[in-house]
Every structure is written in structure tokens, then in C-alpha cells.
CSV table of C-alpha atoms and ligand atoms in Angstrom, one decimal:
chain,number,residue,atom,x,y,z
A,296,MET,CA,-40.2,121.0,-69.4
A,297,HIS,CA,-42.8,119.0,-71.2
A,298,VAL,CA,-46.4,118.9,-72.4
A,299,THR,CA,-48.5,116.5,-70.5
A,300,HIS,CA,-51.8,117.2,-72.4
A,301,LEU,CA,-52.5,119.1,-75.7
A,302,SER,CA,-56.3,119.8,-76.6
A,303,LEU,CA,-57.2,121.5,-79.7
A,304,ALA,CA,-60.6,123.1,-80.7
A,305,ASP,CA,-61.1,124.3,-84.3
A,306,PHE,CA,-57.5,124.2,-85.0
A,307,ARG,CA,-56.5,123.5,-88.4
A,308,SER,CA,-58.3,120.1,-89.4
A,309,TYR,CA,-59.4,119.2,-85.9
A,310,ALA,CA,-62.7,120.3,-84.6
A,311,ARG,CA,-61.5,119.0,-81.2
A,312,VAL,CA,-58.9,116.6,-80.1
A,313,GLU,CA,-57.4,115.7,-76.9
A,314,VAL,CA,-53.7,114.2,-76.9
A,315,PRO,CA,-52.4,113.1,-73.5
A,316,LEU,CA,-48.6,113.1,-73.7
A,317,ASP,CA,-45.7,111.3,-71.9
A,318,PRO,CA,-42.2,112.8,-71.5
A,319,GLY,CA,-39.7,111.0,-73.8
A,320,VAL,CA,-40.3,110.1,-77.4
A,321,THR,CA,-43.8,110.6,-78.8
A,322,ALA,CA,-44.4,109.5,-82.6
A,323,PHE,CA,-47.1,110.6,-84.6
A,324,VAL,CA,-47.5,108.2,-87.6
A,325,GLY,CA,-49.8,108.6,-90.7
A,326,ALA,CA,-50.2,109.2,-94.3
A,327,ASN,CA,-49.8,112.7,-95.8
A,328,GLY,CA,-52.6,115.3,-95.0
A,329,GLN,CA,-53.9,113.4,-92.0
A,330,GLY,CA,-53.1,116.0,-89.6
A,331,LYS,CA,-49.7,115.1,-88.1
A,332,THR,CA,-48.0,118.5,-88.7
A,333,ASN,CA,-51.1,120.3,-87.6
A,334,LEU,CA,-50.6,118.9,-83.9
A,335,VAL,CA,-47.0,120.1,-83.6
A,336,GLU,CA,-47.7,123.2,-85.2
A,337,ALA,CA,-50.0,123.9,-82.2
A,338,VAL,CA,-47.5,123.2,-79.6
A,339,GLY,CA,-44.8,125.4,-81.6
A,340,TYR,CA,-47.5,128.4,-81.6
A,341,LEU,CA,-47.7,128.2,-77.9
A,342,ALA,CA,-43.9,128.7,-77.8
A,343,THR,CA,-43.6,131.4,-80.5
A,344,LEU,CA,-47.0,132.8,-81.2
A,345,GLY,CA,-46.7,132.1,-84.7
A,346,SER,CA,-46.8,129.2,-87.0
A,347,HIS,CA,-43.6,127.9,-88.7
A,348,ARG,CA,-45.7,127.4,-91.7
A,349,VAL,CA,-47.9,130.5,-92.2
A,350,SER,CA,-47.3,134.2,-91.2
A,351,SER,CA,-51.0,135.0,-90.5
A,352,ASP,CA,-53.2,133.1,-88.1
A,353,ALA,CA,-56.3,132.9,-90.4
A,354,PRO,CA,-55.2,129.4,-91.8
A,355,LEU,CA,-55.0,128.2,-88.4
A,356,VAL,CA,-58.4,128.2,-87.8
A,357,ARG,CA,-60.9,125.4,-89.2
A,358,MET,CA,-62.6,126.2,-92.3
A,359,GLY,CA,-66.0,127.4,-91.2
A,360,ALA,CA,-65.0,128.2,-87.6
A,361,ASP,CA,-64.4,131.8,-86.5
A,362,ARG,CA,-61.7,131.0,-83.7
A,363,ALA,CA,-59.4,128.2,-82.6
A,364,VAL,CA,-58.2,127.4,-79.1
A,365,ILE,CA,-54.8,125.7,-78.3
A,366,ARG,CA,-54.5,124.5,-74.6
A,367,ALA,CA,-51.7,122.8,-73.0
A,368,ALA,CA,-51.0,121.3,-69.6
A,369,VAL,CA,-47.1,122.0,-69.1
A,370,THR,CA,-44.8,120.4,-66.3
A,371,GLN,CA,-41.6,122.1,-65.5
A,372,GLY,CA,-39.6,120.0,-62.6
A,373,GLU,CA,-42.4,120.2,-59.8
A,374,ARG,CA,-44.5,123.0,-61.3
A,375,SER,CA,-47.5,122.4,-63.6
A,376,GLN,CA,-49.2,125.1,-65.5
A,377,LEU,CA,-52.1,125.4,-67.8
A,378,VAL,CA,-51.8,127.6,-70.9
A,379,GLU,CA,-54.5,128.6,-73.2
A,380,LEU,CA,-54.4,130.7,-76.5
A,381,GLU,CA,-57.3,131.6,-78.4
A,382,LEU,CA,-56.8,132.7,-82.1
A,383,ASN,CA,-58.9,135.3,-83.3
A,384,PRO,CA,-58.1,136.2,-86.9
A,385,GLY,CA,-58.5,140.0,-87.7
A,386,LYS,CA,-59.0,140.7,-83.8
A,387,ALA,CA,-56.6,140.4,-81.0
A,388,ASN,CA,-55.9,137.0,-79.7
A,389,ARG,CA,-56.4,136.0,-76.1
A,390,ALA,CA,-54.4,134.1,-73.6
A,391,ARG,CA,-55.0,132.5,-70.2
A,392,ILE,CA,-52.6,130.9,-67.6
A,393,ASN,CA,-54.0,128.4,-65.0
A,394,ARG,CA,-57.7,129.3,-66.1
A,395,SER,CA,-57.4,132.6,-64.3
A,396,SER,CA,-58.2,135.8,-65.9
A,397,GLN,CA,-56.7,137.0,-69.2
A,398,VAL,CA,-53.2,138.1,-70.0
A,399,ARG,CA,-51.5,139.4,-73.0
A,400,PRO,CA,-50.6,136.5,-75.2
A,401,ARG,CA,-46.9,137.5,-74.9
A,402,ASP,CA,-47.2,136.7,-71.2
A,403,VAL,CA,-47.2,132.8,-72.0
A,404,LEU,CA,-44.2,133.2,-73.8
A,405,GLY,CA,-41.5,130.9,-71.8
A,406,ILE,CA,-44.0,128.4,-70.4
A,407,VAL,CA,-43.8,126.2,-73.5
A,408,ARG,CA,-40.6,126.2,-74.8
A,409,THR,CA,-39.8,124.2,-78.2
A,410,VAL,CA,-37.1,123.7,-80.7
A,411,LEU,CA,-38.9,122.7,-84.1
A,412,PHE,CA,-37.3,121.2,-87.2
A,413,ALA,CA,-39.5,121.0,-90.4
A,414,PRO,CA,-38.9,120.9,-94.2
A,415,GLU,CA,-39.8,124.5,-94.2
A,416,ASP,CA,-36.6,125.2,-92.4
A,417,LEU,CA,-34.9,124.9,-95.9
A,418,ALA,CA,-35.9,128.6,-96.2
A,419,LEU,CA,-33.6,129.3,-93.4
A,420,VAL,CA,-30.7,128.5,-95.7
A,421,LYS,CA,-32.1,129.2,-99.2
A,422,GLY,CA,-34.6,132.1,-98.3
A,423,ASP,CA,-34.5,135.8,-97.8
A,424,PRO,CA,-33.0,137.5,-94.7
A,425,GLY,CA,-36.1,137.9,-93.2
A,426,GLU,CA,-36.3,134.0,-92.5
A,427,ARG,CA,-32.8,134.3,-90.7
A,428,ARG,CA,-33.8,137.3,-88.6
A,429,ARG,CA,-37.0,135.4,-87.7
A,430,PHE,CA,-34.8,132.3,-86.3
A,431,LEU,CA,-32.5,134.8,-84.7
A,432,ASP,CA,-35.2,136.9,-83.0
A,433,GLU,CA,-37.3,133.6,-81.9
A,434,LEU,CA,-34.3,132.0,-80.3
A,435,VAL,CA,-33.4,135.3,-78.5
A,436,THR,CA,-36.8,135.4,-77.1
A,437,ALA,CA,-36.7,131.7,-76.2
A,438,ARG,CA,-33.5,132.4,-74.3
A,439,SER,CA,-35.0,135.7,-72.7
A,440,PRO,CA,-38.9,136.0,-73.1
A,441,ARG,CA,-38.9,139.8,-72.1
A,442,MET,CA,-37.2,140.2,-75.6
A,443,ALA,CA,-40.8,139.7,-77.1
A,444,GLY,CA,-41.5,143.3,-75.6
A,445,VAL,CA,-38.4,144.6,-77.1
A,446,ARG,CA,-39.2,143.2,-80.5
A,447,SER,CA,-42.7,144.8,-80.6
A,448,ASP,CA,-41.3,148.1,-79.4
A,449,TYR,CA,-38.7,148.0,-82.2
A,450,GLU,CA,-41.5,147.1,-84.7
A,451,ARG,CA,-43.6,149.7,-83.5
A,452,VAL,CA,-40.9,152.6,-83.6
A,453,LEU,CA,-39.9,151.4,-86.9
A,454,LYS,CA,-43.4,151.8,-88.4
A,455,GLN,CA,-43.9,155.2,-86.8
A,456,ARG,CA,-40.5,156.3,-88.0
A,457,ASN,CA,-41.3,155.1,-91.5
A,458,THR,CA,-44.6,157.0,-91.3
A,459,LEU,CA,-42.7,160.1,-90.7
A,460,LEU,CA,-40.2,159.6,-93.4
A,461,LYS,CA,-42.8,159.0,-95.8
A,462,SER,CA,-44.6,162.1,-95.2
A,463,ALA,CA,-41.4,164.0,-95.2
A,464,ALA,CA,-40.6,162.5,-98.6
A,465,MET,CA,-44.1,163.5,-99.8
A,466,ALA,CA,-43.8,167.0,-98.8
A,467,ARG,CA,-40.4,167.1,-100.6
A,468,ARG,CA,-41.7,166.0,-103.5
A,469,HIS,CA,-44.7,168.2,-103.6
A,470,GLY,CA,-42.4,171.2,-102.5
A,471,GLY,CA,-44.4,171.6,-99.3
A,472,ARG,CA,-43.2,173.0,-96.2
A,473,SER,CA,-40.1,170.8,-95.1
A,474,MET,CA,-40.4,168.7,-91.9
A,475,ASP,CA,-39.3,169.6,-88.5
A,476,LEU,CA,-36.2,167.4,-88.3
A,477,SER,CA,-36.2,167.5,-84.5
A,478,THR,CA,-39.1,165.1,-84.5
A,479,LEU,CA,-37.0,162.7,-86.5
A,480,ASP,CA,-34.0,163.1,-84.0
A,481,VAL,CA,-36.4,161.7,-81.5
A,482,TRP,CA,-37.6,158.7,-83.4
A,483,ASP,CA,-33.7,158.3,-84.2
A,484,GLN,CA,-32.9,157.9,-80.4
A,485,HIS,CA,-36.1,155.7,-79.9
A,486,LEU,CA,-34.9,153.4,-82.8
A,487,GLY,CA,-31.3,153.6,-81.6
A,488,ARG,CA,-32.2,152.3,-77.9
A,489,VAL,CA,-34.5,149.5,-78.8
A,490,GLY,CA,-32.5,148.6,-82.0
A,491,ALA,CA,-29.2,148.3,-79.8
A,492,GLU,CA,-30.9,146.1,-77.5
A,493,LEU,CA,-32.1,143.8,-80.3
A,494,LEU,CA,-28.7,143.9,-82.0
A,495,ALA,CA,-26.9,143.0,-78.6
A,496,GLN,CA,-29.0,139.7,-78.0
A,497,ARG,CA,-28.6,138.8,-81.7
A,498,LEU,CA,-24.8,139.2,-81.5
A,499,ASP,CA,-24.5,137.4,-78.2
A,500,LEU,CA,-26.6,134.7,-79.4
A,501,ILE,CA,-24.6,134.2,-82.6
A,502,ALA,CA,-21.4,134.1,-80.7
A,503,THR,CA,-22.9,131.4,-78.5
A,504,LEU,CA,-24.6,129.7,-81.2
A,505,GLN,CA,-21.4,129.3,-83.6
A,506,PRO,CA,-19.4,126.3,-81.9
A,507,LEU,CA,-22.5,124.5,-81.2
A,508,ALA,CA,-23.7,124.7,-84.8
A,509,ASP,CA,-20.5,123.6,-86.2
A,510,LYS,CA,-20.5,120.6,-83.8
A,511,ALA,CA,-24.0,119.7,-84.9
A,512,TYR,CA,-23.3,120.1,-88.6
A,513,ALA,CA,-20.4,117.5,-88.0
A,514,ASP,CA,-22.8,115.1,-86.3
A,515,VAL,CA,-25.3,115.6,-89.2
A,516,ALA,CA,-23.0,115.4,-92.1
A,517,PRO,CA,-19.6,114.0,-90.8
A,518,GLY,CA,-16.6,115.7,-92.6
A,519,GLY,CA,-18.9,118.3,-94.3
A,520,GLY,CA,-18.0,121.5,-92.4
A,521,PRO,CA,-16.8,123.7,-91.1
A,522,VAL,CA,-19.7,125.8,-90.4
A,523,THR,CA,-19.6,129.7,-89.5
A,524,LEU,CA,-22.3,132.2,-88.6
A,525,GLU,CA,-21.5,135.7,-89.4
A,526,TYR,CA,-23.6,138.6,-88.8
A,527,ARG,CA,-24.1,141.3,-91.6
A,528,SER,CA,-25.3,144.4,-90.3
A,529,SER,CA,-26.8,147.3,-92.3
A,530,VAL,CA,-25.4,149.5,-89.5
A,531,GLY,CA,-21.9,148.5,-90.6
A,532,ALA,CA,-19.1,146.0,-89.7
A,533,GLU,CA,-18.2,147.8,-86.6
A,534,VAL,CA,-21.1,146.1,-84.7
A,535,GLU,CA,-19.3,143.0,-84.4
A,536,SER,CA,-16.6,144.7,-82.2
A,537,ALA,CA,-18.8,146.8,-80.1
A,538,ARG,CA,-18.5,145.9,-76.5
A,539,THR,CA,-21.4,147.5,-74.8
A,540,ARG,CA,-25.0,148.5,-75.7
A,541,GLU,CA,-23.9,152.4,-75.6
A,542,GLU,CA,-21.4,151.5,-78.3
A,543,LEU,CA,-24.0,149.9,-80.4
A,544,TYR,CA,-26.2,152.7,-79.8
A,545,GLY,CA,-23.8,155.2,-80.8
A,546,GLN,CA,-23.2,153.3,-83.9
A,547,LEU,CA,-26.8,153.1,-84.7
A,548,ILE,CA,-27.3,156.7,-84.3
A,549,ALA,CA,-24.2,157.4,-86.5
A,550,ALA,CA,-25.4,155.1,-89.0
A,551,LEU,CA,-28.8,156.7,-89.3
A,552,ALA,CA,-27.2,160.1,-89.4
A,553,ASP,CA,-25.2,158.7,-92.6
A,554,VAL,CA,-28.4,157.7,-94.5
A,555,ARG,CA,-30.9,160.3,-93.4
A,556,LYS,CA,-30.7,162.2,-96.7
A,557,GLN,CA,-31.5,159.1,-98.8
A,558,GLU,CA,-34.1,158.1,-96.1
A,559,ILE,CA,-35.9,161.4,-96.5
A,560,GLU,CA,-35.7,160.6,-100.3
A,561,ARG,CA,-37.1,157.1,-100.3
A,562,GLY,CA,-39.3,157.5,-97.2
A,563,VAL,CA,-38.1,154.3,-95.3
A,564,THR,CA,-35.8,153.3,-92.6
A,565,LEU,CA,-32.5,152.1,-94.2
A,566,VAL,CA,-30.3,150.7,-91.1
A,567,GLY,CA,-31.1,148.7,-88.2
A,568,PRO,CA,-31.7,145.3,-87.1
A,569,HIS,CA,-34.8,145.0,-89.5
A,570,ARG,CA,-32.3,145.3,-92.6
A,571,ASP,CA,-29.6,142.7,-91.4
A,572,ASP,CA,-28.7,139.2,-92.2
A,573,LEU,CA,-27.1,136.3,-90.8
A,574,VAL,CA,-24.6,134.9,-93.4
A,575,LEU,CA,-24.3,131.0,-93.1
A,576,GLY,CA,-20.9,129.9,-94.2
A,577,LEU,CA,-20.0,126.3,-95.3
A,578,ARG,CA,-16.4,125.6,-95.9
A,579,GLY,CA,-15.6,129.3,-96.5
A,580,MET,CA,-18.5,129.9,-98.8
A,581,PRO,CA,-22.0,131.2,-98.1
A,582,ALA,CA,-24.4,128.2,-97.8
A,583,LYS,CA,-27.1,130.5,-99.7
A,584,GLY,CA,-26.5,130.2,-103.6
A,585,TYR,CA,-23.6,127.7,-102.9
A,586,ALA,CA,-24.7,124.7,-100.8
A,587,SER,CA,-26.2,121.7,-102.4
A,588,HIS,CA,-29.7,120.6,-101.7
A,589,GLY,CA,-28.5,117.9,-99.0
A,590,GLU,CA,-26.0,120.4,-97.6
A,591,SER,CA,-28.6,123.1,-96.9
A,592,TRP,CA,-31.0,120.7,-95.3
A,593,SER,CA,-28.2,119.2,-93.0
A,594,TYR,CA,-27.5,123.1,-92.3
A,595,ALA,CA,-31.0,124.0,-91.4
A,596,LEU,CA,-31.1,120.7,-89.2
A,597,ALA,CA,-27.7,121.6,-87.6
A,598,LEU,CA,-29.0,125.3,-86.7
A,599,ARG,CA,-32.0,123.7,-85.0
A,600,LEU,CA,-29.9,121.0,-83.0
A,601,ALA,CA,-27.6,123.9,-82.0
A,602,SER,CA,-30.6,125.9,-80.8
A,603,TYR,CA,-31.5,122.7,-78.8
A,604,ASP,CA,-28.2,122.5,-77.2
A,605,LEU,CA,-28.1,126.1,-76.6
A,606,LEU,CA,-31.4,126.2,-74.5
A,607,ARG,CA,-30.7,122.9,-72.8
A,608,SER,CA,-27.6,124.2,-71.7
A,609,GLU,CA,-29.1,127.3,-70.3
A,610,GLY,CA,-31.4,125.6,-68.0
A,611,ASN,CA,-35.0,125.1,-69.2
A,612,GLU,CA,-35.0,122.2,-71.5
A,613,PRO,CA,-37.2,122.9,-74.4
A,614,VAL,CA,-39.6,120.1,-76.3
A,615,LEU,CA,-37.8,119.0,-79.4
A,616,VAL,CA,-40.1,118.7,-82.4
A,617,LEU,CA,-38.8,116.9,-85.6
A,618,ASP,CA,-41.4,117.1,-88.2
A,619,ASP,CA,-40.9,114.6,-91.2
A,620,VAL,CA,-37.4,114.6,-90.5
A,621,PHE,CA,-36.3,110.8,-90.8
A,622,ALA,CA,-37.4,110.0,-94.3
A,623,GLU,CA,-34.9,112.6,-95.6
A,624,LEU,CA,-32.0,110.7,-94.2
A,625,ASP,CA,-30.2,107.5,-95.1
A,626,ALA,CA,-30.2,104.6,-92.4
A,627,ARG,CA,-27.0,105.7,-90.9
A,628,ARG,CA,-27.6,109.4,-90.4
A,629,ARG,CA,-31.2,108.5,-89.2
A,630,GLU,CA,-29.5,106.3,-86.3
A,631,ARG,CA,-27.1,109.1,-85.6
A,632,LEU,CA,-29.7,111.6,-85.3
A,633,ALA,CA,-32.0,109.2,-83.3
A,634,GLU,CA,-29.1,108.6,-80.7
A,635,LEU,CA,-28.4,112.3,-80.4
A,636,VAL,CA,-31.9,113.5,-79.6
A,637,ALA,CA,-33.3,110.2,-77.7
A,638,PRO,CA,-32.3,111.4,-74.2
A,639,GLY,CA,-34.4,114.7,-74.5
A,640,GLU,CA,-37.0,115.3,-72.0
A,641,GLN,CA,-39.7,115.4,-74.7
A,642,VAL,CA,-39.2,114.7,-78.3
A,643,LEU,CA,-42.4,115.0,-80.6
A,644,VAL,CA,-41.7,113.2,-84.1
A,645,THR,CA,-43.8,112.8,-86.8
A,646,ALA,CA,-43.5,110.3,-89.7
A,647,ALA,CA,-45.3,109.0,-92.7
A,648,VAL,CA,-44.5,105.3,-92.0
A,649,ASP,CA,-43.6,103.6,-88.9
A,650,ASP,CA,-40.2,102.3,-90.4
A,651,ASP,CA,-39.0,105.9,-90.7
A,652,VAL,CA,-38.8,106.4,-86.9
A,653,PRO,CA,-35.5,104.7,-85.6
A,654,GLY,CA,-35.7,101.9,-83.2
A,655,VAL,CA,-34.1,103.7,-80.6
A,656,LEU,CA,-36.6,106.1,-80.5
A,657,ALA,CA,-39.0,103.8,-78.8
A,658,GLY,CA,-41.7,105.5,-76.8
A,659,THR,CA,-45.3,106.5,-77.2
A,660,ARG,CA,-46.8,106.0,-80.8
A,661,TYR,CA,-50.0,107.4,-82.1
A,662,ALA,CA,-51.7,106.7,-85.2
A,663,VAL,CA,-53.2,110.0,-87.1
A,664,SER,CA,-55.7,109.3,-89.6
A,665,ALA,CA,-58.5,111.6,-90.8
A,666,GLY,CA,-58.3,113.9,-87.8
A,667,GLU,CA,-58.3,110.8,-85.3
A,668,VAL,CA,-55.4,110.5,-82.7
A,669,GLU,CA,-55.2,107.2,-81.7
A,670,ARG,CA,-52.6,105.7,-79.1
A,671,LEU,CA,-51.1,102.6,-80.3
B,1929,ADP,N1,-57.9,125.7,-91.6
B,1929,ADP,C1,-58.1,124.5,-91.8
B,1929,ADP,N2,-59.3,124.0,-91.8
B,1929,ADP,C2,-59.4,122.6,-92.2
B,1929,ADP,N3,-58.5,122.0,-92.6
B,1929,ADP,C3,-57.3,122.3,-92.7
B,1929,ADP,C4,-56.9,123.7,-92.3
B,1929,ADP,N4,-55.8,123.7,-92.5
B,1929,ADP,C5,-55.1,122.7,-93.1
B,1929,ADP,N5,-56.1,121.7,-93.2
B,1929,ADP,C6,-56.1,120.3,-93.6
B,1929,ADP,O1,-55.3,119.7,-92.8
B,1929,ADP,C7,-54.5,118.6,-93.8
B,1929,ADP,C8,-53.0,118.9,-93.5
B,1929,ADP,O2,-52.7,118.4,-92.2
B,1929,ADP,P1,-51.1,118.4,-91.9
B,1929,ADP,O3,-51.0,118.2,-90.4
B,1929,ADP,O4,-50.2,119.2,-92.4
B,1929,ADP,O5,-50.7,116.9,-92.6
B,1929,ADP,P2,-49.6,115.8,-92.2
B,1929,ADP,O6,-50.0,114.5,-91.5
B,1929,ADP,O7,-49.1,115.6,-93.7
B,1929,ADP,O8,-48.5,116.6,-91.5
B,1929,ADP,C9,-54.8,118.8,-95.1
B,1929,ADP,O9,-55.6,117.9,-95.5
B,1929,ADP,C10,-55.6,120.2,-95.0
B,1929,ADP,O10,-56.5,120.5,-96.1
B,1930,MG,MG1,-46.7,117.0,-92.0
């Protein structure tokens, strides 16, 4: 798929901007702080319902405005669609498809698909497990948009179960009446059912991504690998060998039973996909804590390129976004990466200076300056 038109109102630094887009490569060039990343961030938002830079919507709304609108015309094969999201911080966001009546924001997932690589991705390697869980879950959702529903069900069940555990912990501390544990059993089953679904999808994703990540790392940093992806689950190492969702469900329920006493003491859910991590291995060591800055950067890029490969191979080609990538690379790696991505259906690149964009990425160029986006 590709985006044929992007239109923003009160998004970040833009009061209004209209950007017609072609398939192939488009480069946005301009000095720092001019609004290049803001443009690609908006495209990424349509694909994930989130920003790659901030976890809340408030900073996405232009200072002084009270809502932002992102609109995109999208073409996939013969089919064209118009998607629109209105961001209302503190209130529910709204969504529309083809100007018809409102749909839930999550219903637009799958129309715009992106793989976005940005300097913030260094946190994938160096940051907390939450960064890697988000990476996995966004990719799981890109492969299968219905997983957005599973993810939000999981969040809801987890929250309610935690509330219940918290009141149990309080009652226990204050010597109150002990809780009716059958209620907790019901929540265990909910958590087990939804959690097993999420676990199964993550495990399948990692198995599929592993060889692609290893290959991508070799492309980005020849001879620097191998790269291994290993899921580390709070449920236990046995999740790796589970063959069915039923088995995962059973393991999760058993793990919850094992920690129930601690959970009631502490008032939080201690096992489940929300406590898991993806261990990124490089030459037999965890990249986090061991890899150099350059290696970590290459690793993050390799994960994104592998994601791109995966989504392409599964049918619907995503838009590849490379935000500020080329300046980090030496000339040889720059050319390699450019050759790798040049055949993509749509590639959006940002760079501070024209010379950073490799020659093989000929295509449309826009100059971005003080919120003006001008075709060159
Ligand atoms: N909500 C907002 N309202 C107004 N301006 C914003 C908002 N968020 C970010 N900006 C401005 O956008 C600019 C950064 O744009 P960005 O796209 O990140 O720049 P770059 O071209 O370097 O990628 C900064 O000058 C920042 O002040
Ligand atoms: Mg930028």
C-alpha cells in the first residue's frame, strides 16, 4: 500500500499542511526542528494509533489548539480509501473511513501500515522491557489487526484483576474480611485466555522474525552477528515448547496459581505477557548492557528491516519510514541500505541535508522549512 495524500490540521507544528505523495521514494530535507519528523510521525500514528516519540497524545496537538486531525488517502492495489483521525487529548479520539460515519479508532488499523525506524529506536535495544513488548505487540497487530482488540482486552482484564488484588492486599493488611477467592479464579481464567492468545502471537512472531533479523543485521553490519531473539516469559521457560493455545493457557493458569500468595501480598499481577521481555542476543551475549552504541543502533535498524521484510512477505506491503537514518551511517553502509530499500512500494526518508540521502534513492524531494513543505 502507499499514501497518496497526507493532510494535517493542528498536528504538532503544523496549523495546516497538504502533502501529495507519490509511490517510490520521497525525501523530506531540512534543518533540525523544521517539522520533518512531525510529518512521518503522523503517518506512523495512523498505522499504530500512537506516536513513536511520546506516549500521550497531548504533545501531538499544536500548542494552543484543542484537537489535531490527521487525514490520509491510501491506495492498495485497485482500492483507494480515506482515513481520518481526530486526536482529542483527555477525551476519546474519533475516526472516520471514507468520510462516512464514525468508527472506532482501532477500526482504521490495517489501512495504513508502516515500518518506522527512528533514532528513538535505540531504546529497543538499550531500554526497558516495555519498549520491546511494544515493538512485538505493534508488529503482532500489523500482521493481524484484530489483535488490537486482544491487546486492549488484556489491558482491561489486567487492570481489573490488579484492582481486585489491591483490595485483597488492603483487606489483608487491615485484618479485614478475607476475599472471596472464587472471584479471583474467574479473573485468572480471563487473563489466561486473553494472555495465551497474546503469548501465542508473540511466540509465532519471534520464530518468524529470528532468521530475518539475523539476515538484516548481516546486511547492516556485515560479519557482526549472529543475532538471536529469545522470548523470556514471566510464565516460565516452558512457553517456548507449548504447541497449542490450550497448553499456553494451562501454563499461565498454573503460573498464576504458583504466585497467588505473593500477588495477594503485593496487590499486583506478577505473571503474564505484561511482565515478559524479548532478549536480543548478539554473538551469544545480550545486546543490552554489552553491545556498543554502533552495534545497538545497527541492531535496532535490523529489527525494523526484518519487520519490513516480514510484512512484505505476508502480503500487504507497508510504507517504510526512515527518520534521520542516513547521517548515522558511513558511505558504504549508506549505499547498502539504500539499495536494500530502494525497491519498496513507498519509502519516506527524512534528512537534514540533501547529501545525506544516497543517490540511488532518487525520487521526490521536499524542502521542509519553518512548517512549509515545498516540492523541489
Ligand atoms: N504540539 C506542538 N505545537 C507546536 N509546535 C510543536 C509541537 N510539537 C513539536 N513542535 C515543534 O516542532 C518542531 C520539531 O519538529 P520535528 O519534526 O521534530 O523537526 P525535525 O525537522 O528536526 O524532524 C520543534 O520546533 C517543536 O517546537
Ligand atoms: Mg527529526
